[in-house]
Short mmCIF file of C-alpha atoms in Angstrom, two decimals:
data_model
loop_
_atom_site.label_atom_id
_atom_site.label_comp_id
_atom_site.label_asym_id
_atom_site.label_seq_id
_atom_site.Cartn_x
_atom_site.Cartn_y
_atom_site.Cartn_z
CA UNK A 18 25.33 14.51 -0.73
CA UNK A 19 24.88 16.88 -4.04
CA UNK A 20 25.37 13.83 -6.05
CA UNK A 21 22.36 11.82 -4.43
CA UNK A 22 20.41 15.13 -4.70
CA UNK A 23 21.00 14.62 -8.47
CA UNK A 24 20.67 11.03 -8.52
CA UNK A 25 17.46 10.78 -6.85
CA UNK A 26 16.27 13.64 -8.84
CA UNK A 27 16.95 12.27 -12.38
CA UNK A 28 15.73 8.45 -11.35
CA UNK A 29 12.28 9.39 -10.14
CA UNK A 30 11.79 12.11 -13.13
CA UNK A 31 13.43 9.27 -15.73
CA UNK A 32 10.89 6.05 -14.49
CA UNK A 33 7.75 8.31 -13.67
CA UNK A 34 8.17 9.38 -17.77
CA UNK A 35 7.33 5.57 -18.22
CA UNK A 36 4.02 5.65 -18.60
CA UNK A 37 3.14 9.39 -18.72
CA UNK A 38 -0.55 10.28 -18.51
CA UNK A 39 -1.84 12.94 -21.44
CA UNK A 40 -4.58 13.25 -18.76
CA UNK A 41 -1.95 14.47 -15.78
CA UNK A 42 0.56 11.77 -14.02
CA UNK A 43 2.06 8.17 -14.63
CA UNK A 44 -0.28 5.69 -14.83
CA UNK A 45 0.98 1.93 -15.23
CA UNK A 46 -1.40 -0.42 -14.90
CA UNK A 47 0.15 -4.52 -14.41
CA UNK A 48 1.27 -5.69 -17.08
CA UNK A 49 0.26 -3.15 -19.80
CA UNK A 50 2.71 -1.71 -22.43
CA UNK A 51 4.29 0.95 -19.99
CA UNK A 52 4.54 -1.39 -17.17
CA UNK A 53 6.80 -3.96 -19.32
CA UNK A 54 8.52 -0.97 -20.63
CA UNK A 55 9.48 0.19 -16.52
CA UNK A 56 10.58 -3.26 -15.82
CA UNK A 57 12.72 -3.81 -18.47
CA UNK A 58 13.98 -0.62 -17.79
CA UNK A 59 14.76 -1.40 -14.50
CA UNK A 60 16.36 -4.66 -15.42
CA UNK A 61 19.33 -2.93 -17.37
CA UNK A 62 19.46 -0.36 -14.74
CA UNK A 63 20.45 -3.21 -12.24
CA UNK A 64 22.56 -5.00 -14.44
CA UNK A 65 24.59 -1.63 -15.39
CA UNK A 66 25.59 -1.11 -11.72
CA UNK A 67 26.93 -5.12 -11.48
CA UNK A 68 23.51 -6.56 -9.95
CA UNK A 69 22.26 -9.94 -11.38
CA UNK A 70 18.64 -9.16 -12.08
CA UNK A 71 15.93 -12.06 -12.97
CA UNK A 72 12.42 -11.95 -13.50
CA UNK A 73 9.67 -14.46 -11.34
CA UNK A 74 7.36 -16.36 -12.79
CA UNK A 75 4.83 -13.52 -12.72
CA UNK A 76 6.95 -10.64 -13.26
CA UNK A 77 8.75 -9.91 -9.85
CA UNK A 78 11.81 -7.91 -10.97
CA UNK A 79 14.73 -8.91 -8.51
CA UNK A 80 18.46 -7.29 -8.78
CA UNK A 81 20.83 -9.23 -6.02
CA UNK A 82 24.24 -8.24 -5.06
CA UNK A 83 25.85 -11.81 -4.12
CA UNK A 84 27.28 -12.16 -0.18
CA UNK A 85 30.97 -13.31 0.67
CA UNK A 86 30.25 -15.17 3.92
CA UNK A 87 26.42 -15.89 4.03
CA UNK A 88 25.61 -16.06 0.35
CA UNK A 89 22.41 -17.73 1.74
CA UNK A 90 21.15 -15.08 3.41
CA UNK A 91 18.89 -11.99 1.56
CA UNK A 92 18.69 -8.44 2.88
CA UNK A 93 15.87 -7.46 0.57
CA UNK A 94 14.43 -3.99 -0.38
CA UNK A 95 11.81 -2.65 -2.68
CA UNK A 96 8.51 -1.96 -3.25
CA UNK A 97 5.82 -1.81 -6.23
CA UNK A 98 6.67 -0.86 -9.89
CA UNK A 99 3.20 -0.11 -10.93
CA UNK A 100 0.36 2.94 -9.95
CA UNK A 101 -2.75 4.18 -9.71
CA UNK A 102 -4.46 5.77 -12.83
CA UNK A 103 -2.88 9.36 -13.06
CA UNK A 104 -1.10 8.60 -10.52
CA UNK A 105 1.97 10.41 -8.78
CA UNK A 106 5.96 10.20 -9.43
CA UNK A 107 6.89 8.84 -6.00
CA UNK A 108 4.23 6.17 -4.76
CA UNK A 109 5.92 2.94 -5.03
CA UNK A 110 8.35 3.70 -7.52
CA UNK A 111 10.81 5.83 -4.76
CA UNK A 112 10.47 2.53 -3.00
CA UNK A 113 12.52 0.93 -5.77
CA UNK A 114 14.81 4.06 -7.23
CA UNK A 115 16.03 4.52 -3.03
CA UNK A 116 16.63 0.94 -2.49
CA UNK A 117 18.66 0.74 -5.84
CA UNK A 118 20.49 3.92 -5.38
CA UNK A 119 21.19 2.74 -1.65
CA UNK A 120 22.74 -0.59 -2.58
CA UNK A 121 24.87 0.64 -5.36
CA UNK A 122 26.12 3.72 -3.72
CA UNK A 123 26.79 0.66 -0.80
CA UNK A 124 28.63 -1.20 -3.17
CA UNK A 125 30.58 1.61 -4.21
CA UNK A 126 32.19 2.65 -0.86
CA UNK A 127 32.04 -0.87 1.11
CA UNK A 128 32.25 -3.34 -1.54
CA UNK A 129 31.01 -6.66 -1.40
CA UNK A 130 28.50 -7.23 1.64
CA UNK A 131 28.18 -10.38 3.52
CA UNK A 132 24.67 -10.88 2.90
CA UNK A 133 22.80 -10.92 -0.39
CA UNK A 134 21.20 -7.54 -0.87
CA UNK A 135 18.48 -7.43 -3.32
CA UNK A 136 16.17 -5.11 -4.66
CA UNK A 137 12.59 -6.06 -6.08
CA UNK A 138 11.00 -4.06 -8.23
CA UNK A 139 7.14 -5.99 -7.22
CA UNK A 140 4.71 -6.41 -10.53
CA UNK A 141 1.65 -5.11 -8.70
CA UNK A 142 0.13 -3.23 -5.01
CA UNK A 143 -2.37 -1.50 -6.32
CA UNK A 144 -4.84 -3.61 -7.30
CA UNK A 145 -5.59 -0.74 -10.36
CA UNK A 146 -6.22 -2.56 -13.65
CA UNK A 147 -7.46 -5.85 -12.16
CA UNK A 148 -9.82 -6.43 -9.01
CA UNK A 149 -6.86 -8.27 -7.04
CA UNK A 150 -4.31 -6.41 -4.96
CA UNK A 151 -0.61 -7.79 -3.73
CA UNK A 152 -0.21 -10.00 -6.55
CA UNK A 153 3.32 -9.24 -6.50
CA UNK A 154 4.50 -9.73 -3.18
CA UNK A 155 1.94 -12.52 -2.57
CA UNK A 156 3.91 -14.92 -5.43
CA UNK A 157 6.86 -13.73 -3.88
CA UNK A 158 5.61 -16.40 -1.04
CA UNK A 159 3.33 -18.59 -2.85
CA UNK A 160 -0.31 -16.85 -0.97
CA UNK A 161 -1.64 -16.02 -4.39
CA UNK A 162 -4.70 -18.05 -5.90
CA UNK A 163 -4.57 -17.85 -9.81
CA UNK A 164 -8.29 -18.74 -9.33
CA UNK A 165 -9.21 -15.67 -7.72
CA UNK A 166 -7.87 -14.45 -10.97
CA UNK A 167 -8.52 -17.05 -13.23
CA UNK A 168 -11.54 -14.88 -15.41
CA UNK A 169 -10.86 -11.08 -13.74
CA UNK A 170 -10.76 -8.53 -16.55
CA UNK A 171 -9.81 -5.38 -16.91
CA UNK A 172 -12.19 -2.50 -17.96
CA UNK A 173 -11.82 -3.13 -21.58
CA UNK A 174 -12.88 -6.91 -21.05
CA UNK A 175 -8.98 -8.42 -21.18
CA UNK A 176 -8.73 -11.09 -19.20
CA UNK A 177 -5.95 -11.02 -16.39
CA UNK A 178 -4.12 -14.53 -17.69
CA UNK A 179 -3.95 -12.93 -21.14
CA UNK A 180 -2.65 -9.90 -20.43
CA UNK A 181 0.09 -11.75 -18.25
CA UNK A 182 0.91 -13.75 -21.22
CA UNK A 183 1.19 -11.19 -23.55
CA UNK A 184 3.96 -9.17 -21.26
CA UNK A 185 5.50 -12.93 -21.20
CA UNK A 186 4.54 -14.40 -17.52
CA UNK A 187 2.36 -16.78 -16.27
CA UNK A 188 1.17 -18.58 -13.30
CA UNK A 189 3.52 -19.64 -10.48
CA UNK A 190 4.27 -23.13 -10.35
CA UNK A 191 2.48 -24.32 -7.45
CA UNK A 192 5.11 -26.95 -7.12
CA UNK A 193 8.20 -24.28 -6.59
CA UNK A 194 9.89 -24.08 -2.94
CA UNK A 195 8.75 -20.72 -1.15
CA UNK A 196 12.30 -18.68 -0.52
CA UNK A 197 13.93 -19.19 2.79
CA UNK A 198 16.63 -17.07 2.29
CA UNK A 199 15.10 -13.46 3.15
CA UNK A 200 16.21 -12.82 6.38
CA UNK A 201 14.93 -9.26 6.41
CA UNK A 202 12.88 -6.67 4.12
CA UNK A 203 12.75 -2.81 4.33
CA UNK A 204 10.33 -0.95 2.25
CA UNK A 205 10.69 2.61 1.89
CA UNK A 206 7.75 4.57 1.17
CA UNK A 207 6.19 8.07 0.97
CA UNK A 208 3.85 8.72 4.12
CA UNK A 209 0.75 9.51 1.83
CA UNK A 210 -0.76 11.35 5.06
CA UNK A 211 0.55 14.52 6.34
CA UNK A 212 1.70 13.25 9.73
CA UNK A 213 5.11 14.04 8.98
CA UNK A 214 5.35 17.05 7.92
CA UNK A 215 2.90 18.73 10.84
CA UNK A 216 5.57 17.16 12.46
CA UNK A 217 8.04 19.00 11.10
CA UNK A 218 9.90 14.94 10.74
CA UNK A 219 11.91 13.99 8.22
CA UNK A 220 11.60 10.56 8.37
CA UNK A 221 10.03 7.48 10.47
CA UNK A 222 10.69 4.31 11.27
CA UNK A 223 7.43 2.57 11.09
CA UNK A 224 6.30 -0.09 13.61
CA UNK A 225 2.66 -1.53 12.23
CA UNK A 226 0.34 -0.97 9.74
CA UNK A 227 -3.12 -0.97 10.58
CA UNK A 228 -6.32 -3.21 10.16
CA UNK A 229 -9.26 -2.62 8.00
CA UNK A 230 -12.71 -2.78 8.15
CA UNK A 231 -14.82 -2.32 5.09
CA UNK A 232 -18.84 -1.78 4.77
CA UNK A 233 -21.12 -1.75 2.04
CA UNK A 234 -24.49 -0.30 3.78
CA UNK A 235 -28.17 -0.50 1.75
CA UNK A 236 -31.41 1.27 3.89
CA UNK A 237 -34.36 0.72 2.13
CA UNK A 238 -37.58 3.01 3.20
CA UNK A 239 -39.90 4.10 0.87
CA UNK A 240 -39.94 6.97 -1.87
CA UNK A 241 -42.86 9.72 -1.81
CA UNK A 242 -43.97 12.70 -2.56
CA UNK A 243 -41.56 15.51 -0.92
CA UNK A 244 -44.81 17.77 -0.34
CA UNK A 245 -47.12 16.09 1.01
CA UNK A 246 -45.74 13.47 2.60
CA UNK A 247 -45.76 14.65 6.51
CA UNK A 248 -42.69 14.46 8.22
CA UNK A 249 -44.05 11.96 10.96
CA UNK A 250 -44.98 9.66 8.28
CA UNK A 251 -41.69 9.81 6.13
CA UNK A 252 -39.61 6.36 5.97
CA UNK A 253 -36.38 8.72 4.52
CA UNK A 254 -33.22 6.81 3.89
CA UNK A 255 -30.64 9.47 4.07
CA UNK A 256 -31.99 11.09 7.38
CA UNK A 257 -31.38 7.75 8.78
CA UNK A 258 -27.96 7.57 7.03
CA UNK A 259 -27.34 10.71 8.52
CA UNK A 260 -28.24 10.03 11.96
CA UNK A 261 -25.57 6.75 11.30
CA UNK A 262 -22.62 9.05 10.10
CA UNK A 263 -23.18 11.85 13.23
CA UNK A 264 -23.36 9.49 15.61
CA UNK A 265 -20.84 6.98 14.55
CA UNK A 266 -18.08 9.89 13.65
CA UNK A 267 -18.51 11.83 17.31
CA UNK A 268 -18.02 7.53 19.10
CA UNK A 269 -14.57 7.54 16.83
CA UNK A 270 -14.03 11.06 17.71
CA UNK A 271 -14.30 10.66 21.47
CA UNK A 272 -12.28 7.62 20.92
CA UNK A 273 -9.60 9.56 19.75
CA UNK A 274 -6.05 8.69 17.62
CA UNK A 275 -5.06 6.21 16.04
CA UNK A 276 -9.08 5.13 15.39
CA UNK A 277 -9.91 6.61 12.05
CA UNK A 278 -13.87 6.54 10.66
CA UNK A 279 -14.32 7.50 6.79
CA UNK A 280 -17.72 7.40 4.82
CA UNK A 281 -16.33 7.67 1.43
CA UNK A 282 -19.54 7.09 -0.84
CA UNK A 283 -23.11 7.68 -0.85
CA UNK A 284 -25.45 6.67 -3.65
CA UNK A 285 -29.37 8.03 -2.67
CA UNK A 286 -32.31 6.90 -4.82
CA UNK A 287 -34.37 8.10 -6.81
CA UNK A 288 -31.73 11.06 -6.13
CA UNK A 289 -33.90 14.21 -6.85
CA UNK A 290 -34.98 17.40 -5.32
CA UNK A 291 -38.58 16.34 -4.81
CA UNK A 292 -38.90 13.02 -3.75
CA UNK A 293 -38.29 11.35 -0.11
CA UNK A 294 -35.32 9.66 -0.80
CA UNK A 295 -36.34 5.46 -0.49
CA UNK A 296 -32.80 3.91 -0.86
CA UNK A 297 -29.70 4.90 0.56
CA UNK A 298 -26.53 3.20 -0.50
CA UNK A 299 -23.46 4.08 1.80
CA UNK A 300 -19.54 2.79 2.65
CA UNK A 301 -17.61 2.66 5.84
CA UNK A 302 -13.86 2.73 6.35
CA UNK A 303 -12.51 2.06 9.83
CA UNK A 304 -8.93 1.71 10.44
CA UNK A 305 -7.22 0.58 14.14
CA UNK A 306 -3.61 -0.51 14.57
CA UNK A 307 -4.95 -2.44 17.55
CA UNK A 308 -7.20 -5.70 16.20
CA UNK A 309 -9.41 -6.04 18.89
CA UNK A 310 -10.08 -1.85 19.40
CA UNK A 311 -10.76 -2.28 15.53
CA UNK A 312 -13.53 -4.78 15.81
CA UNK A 313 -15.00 -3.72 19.13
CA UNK A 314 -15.80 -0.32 17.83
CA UNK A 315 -16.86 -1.76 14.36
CA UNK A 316 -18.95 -4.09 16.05
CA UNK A 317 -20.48 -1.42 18.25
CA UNK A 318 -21.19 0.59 15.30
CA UNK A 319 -22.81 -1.74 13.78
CA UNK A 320 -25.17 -2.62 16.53
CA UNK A 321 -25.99 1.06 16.77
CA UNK A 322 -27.16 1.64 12.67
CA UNK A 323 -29.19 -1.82 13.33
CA UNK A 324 -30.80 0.41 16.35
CA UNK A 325 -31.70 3.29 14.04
CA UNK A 326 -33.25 1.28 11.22
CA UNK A 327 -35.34 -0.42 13.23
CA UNK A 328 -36.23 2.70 15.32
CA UNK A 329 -36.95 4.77 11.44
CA UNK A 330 -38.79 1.67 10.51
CA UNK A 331 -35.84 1.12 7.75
CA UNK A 332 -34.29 -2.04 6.28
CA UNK A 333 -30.73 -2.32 6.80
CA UNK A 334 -28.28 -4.64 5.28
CA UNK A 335 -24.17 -4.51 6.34
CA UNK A 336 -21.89 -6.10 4.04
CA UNK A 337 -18.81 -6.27 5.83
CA UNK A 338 -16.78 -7.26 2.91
CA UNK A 339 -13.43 -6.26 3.71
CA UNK A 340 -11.42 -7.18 7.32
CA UNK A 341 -7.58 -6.90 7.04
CA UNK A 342 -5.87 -7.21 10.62
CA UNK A 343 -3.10 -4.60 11.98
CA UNK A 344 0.41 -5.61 11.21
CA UNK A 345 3.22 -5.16 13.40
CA UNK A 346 6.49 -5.01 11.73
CA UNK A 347 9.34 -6.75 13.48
CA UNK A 348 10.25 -5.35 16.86
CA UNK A 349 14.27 -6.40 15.96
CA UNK A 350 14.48 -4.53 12.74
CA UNK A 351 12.57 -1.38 13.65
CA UNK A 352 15.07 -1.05 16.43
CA UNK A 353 17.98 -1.56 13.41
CA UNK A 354 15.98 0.93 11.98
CA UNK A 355 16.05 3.21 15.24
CA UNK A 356 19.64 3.11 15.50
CA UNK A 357 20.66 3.51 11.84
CA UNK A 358 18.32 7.37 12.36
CA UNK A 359 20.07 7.55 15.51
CA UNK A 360 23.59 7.19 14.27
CA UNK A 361 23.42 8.70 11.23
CA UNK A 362 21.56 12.21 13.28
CA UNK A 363 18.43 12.26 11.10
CA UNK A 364 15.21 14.28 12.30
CA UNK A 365 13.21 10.82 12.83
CA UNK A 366 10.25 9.35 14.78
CA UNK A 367 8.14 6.82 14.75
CA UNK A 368 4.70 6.14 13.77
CA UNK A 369 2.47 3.08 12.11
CA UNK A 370 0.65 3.28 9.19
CA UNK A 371 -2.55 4.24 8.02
CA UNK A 372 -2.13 3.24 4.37
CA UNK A 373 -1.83 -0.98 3.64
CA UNK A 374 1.79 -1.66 1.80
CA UNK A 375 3.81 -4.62 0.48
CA UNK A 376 5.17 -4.44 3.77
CA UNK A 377 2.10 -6.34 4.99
CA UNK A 378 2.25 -9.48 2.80
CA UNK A 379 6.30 -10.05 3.72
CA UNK A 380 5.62 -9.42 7.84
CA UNK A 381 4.05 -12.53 8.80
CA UNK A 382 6.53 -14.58 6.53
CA UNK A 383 9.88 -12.49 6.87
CA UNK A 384 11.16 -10.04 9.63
CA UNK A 385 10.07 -6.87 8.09
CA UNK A 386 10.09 -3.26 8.75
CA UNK A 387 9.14 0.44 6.86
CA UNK A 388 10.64 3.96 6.32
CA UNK A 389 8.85 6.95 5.48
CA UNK A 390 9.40 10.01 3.94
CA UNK A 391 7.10 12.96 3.97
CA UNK A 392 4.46 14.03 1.61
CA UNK A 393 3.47 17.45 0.98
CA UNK A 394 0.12 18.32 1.90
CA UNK A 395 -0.30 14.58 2.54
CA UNK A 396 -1.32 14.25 -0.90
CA UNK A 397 -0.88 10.95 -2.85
CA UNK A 398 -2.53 9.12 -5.70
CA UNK A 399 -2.42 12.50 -7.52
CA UNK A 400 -0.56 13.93 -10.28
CA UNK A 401 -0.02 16.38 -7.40
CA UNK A 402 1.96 14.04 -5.37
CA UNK A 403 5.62 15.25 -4.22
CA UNK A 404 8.23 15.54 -1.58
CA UNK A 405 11.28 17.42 -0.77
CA UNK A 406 14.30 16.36 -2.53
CA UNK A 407 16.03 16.81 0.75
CA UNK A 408 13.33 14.83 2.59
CA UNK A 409 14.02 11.67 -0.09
CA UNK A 410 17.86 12.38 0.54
CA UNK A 411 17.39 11.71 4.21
CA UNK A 412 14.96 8.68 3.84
CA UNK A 413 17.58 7.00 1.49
CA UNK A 414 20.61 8.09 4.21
CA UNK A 415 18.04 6.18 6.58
CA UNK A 416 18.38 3.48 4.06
CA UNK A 417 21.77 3.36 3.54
CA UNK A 418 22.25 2.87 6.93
CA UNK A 419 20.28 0.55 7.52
CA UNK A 420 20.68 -2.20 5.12
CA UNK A 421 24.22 -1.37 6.25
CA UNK A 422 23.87 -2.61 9.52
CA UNK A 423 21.87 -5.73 8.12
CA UNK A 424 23.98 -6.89 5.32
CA UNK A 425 27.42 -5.64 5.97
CA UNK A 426 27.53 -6.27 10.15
CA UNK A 427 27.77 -9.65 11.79
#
């Protein structure tokens, strides 16, 4: 496989140039000049190796390879063209490069397939330049609201319709038939956790993604004097944050795996050395693949910060602004999946997900299903980010095989 070692090699280093940060990493934000540039890009890529590529409405890149006998039928692959800011050279983007280095090398040794096979290159996952996430693969099936849009700007005050004009999209036609033809999707992805390579795994096959729970947390006591304020009499907001975190973190401890509990930011006020703190702002991040666990312990958790405001004699409001369910991927093409690993001997497990993906937009429409790759260190979203050029080998073998056994078998 020296020639995919190559190939993957000079495809990730050639589209993670597009858009290189002076500040460290890619970053290409929807539809800004580096973003049209990678699409574009990609668009003669696909047509050199004898795909037919089209733009969406919106800027959905898709590069099909036309089926003899079920020409109505899509295998699709892919993932998301654009990143974070300073982002890494794999997030995404690998997605894309493996699933259009897997059909042509297909096309090269088997020839035509039976099914369509078609890579998308999705405009946007990130939600990194405008406050909306999955705008890509949410046109893809018609679940995007241009109102939720309609007046969102970016941080230098463009407005999200303008900038889509400008790279030459607009708005889905609300009146265009939602595709019936994807029969299947596979996204590969990096891990962007560390799972894998503690494991000493070179790839999974990965059967959900989890559910989300998001908090926004206010206590309000009341600022005073540090000195001579006596500790009895003290209405502090971050003692009674604290008491939240520690007792909230050893419940998802003792609950154990797959339950994860993050507090990611704290804001105190007035936020100096001498003062009893008087306002505490704080997030929560829960993640379950198992709905019900997920808002069970969230809802326990929520009961017990209620318990310890009241008992500090602190307001407390929970803004629970975020709830994403778990995903499962389809049981039929993880087992594909399972077989293609199998077959082909590849050091493989499987796993869910801890990280949201395109993947969970096309699973309640499409029969859908997820290969990782490992990360080292688990890093991701960082100029930082990277994995073994034998571990992407392996993960687009996986890949190979796969779409294989989906396009090419009855």
């Amino acid at each position: 496989m020296t020639d995919l070692y190559k190939e993957i090699e000079k495809h990730v280093n050639w589209l993670s140039s597009i858009g290189l940060d002076p500040k460290g990493g890619t970053t290409r934000l929807l539809y800004d000049l580096a973003w049209i540039e990678a699409q574009n890009s990609l668009k003669n890529k696909f047509e050199e190796t004898g795909l037919s590529a089209s733009f969406d409405s919106v800027g959905n890149l898709f590069g099909k390879l036309e089926g003899s006998k079920y020409p109505k039928e899509t295998i699709m692959t892919g993932s998301h063209v654009d990143t974070v800011v300073n982002g890494g050279a794999l997030d995404g983007q690998f997605g894309i490069i493996a699933s259009y280095l897997a059909i042509k090398m297909l096309k090269e040794q088997y020839g035509q397939p039976l099914r369509n096979l078609e890579v998308v290159a999705m405009a946007e996952e990130e939600g990194s330049r405008f406050p909306y996430a999955f705008w890509g693969s949410k046109n893809i099936f018609g679940l995007a609201d241009k109102n939720d849009v309609l007046y969102a700007e970016d941080t230098k005050g463009i407005l999200f319709k303008d900038a889509m004009n400008q790279a030459g999209f607009n708005f889905r036609d609300e009146n265009e038939k939602i595709r019936e033809d994807i029969k299947a999707f596979v996204e590969i992805h990096i891990e962007q956790g560390n799972v894998l390579e503690k494991t000493g795994k070179q790839v999974a096959v990965v059967n959900s993604i989890v559910g989300q729970k998001r908090y926004d947390i206010t206590l309000k006591g009341q600022a005073n004097h540090a000195g001579t304020t006596p500790m009895g009499f003290r209405h502090d907001t971050v003692y009674g944050m604290s008491k939240m975190i520690s007792e909230s973190i050893d419940q998802a401890k003792e609950l154990g795996d797959p339950l994860v509990l993050t507090f990611g930011h704290i804001d105190v006020k007035p936020n100096t050395v001498n003062v009893v703190p008087g306002e505490t702002f704080f997030t929560m991040d829960c993640r379950h693949t198992d709905g019900q666990v997920l808002g069970d312990f969230t809802k326990e958790m929520e009961s017990l910060f209620r318990k310890i405001a009241k008992d500090l004699e602190l307001e407390i409001d929970i803004d629970n602004w975020m709830d994403e369910k778990p995903v499962p991927m389809s049981e039929k093409i993880v087992k594909i999946l399972e077989e293609a690993c199998q077959e082909k001997s590849l050091n493989y497990t499987t796993m869910h997900s801890g990280a949201g993906h395109d993947s969970q937009i096309f699973a309640p429409q499409v029969p859908t299903a997820m290969l990782f790759v490992p990360s080292v260190g688990g890093i991701s979203h960082n100029p930082a980010e990277a994995t073994k050029t034998e571990d992407l080998v392996e993960g687009i073998k996986a890949l190979i095989a796969s779409l294989y056994k989906l396009a090419y078998e009855e």
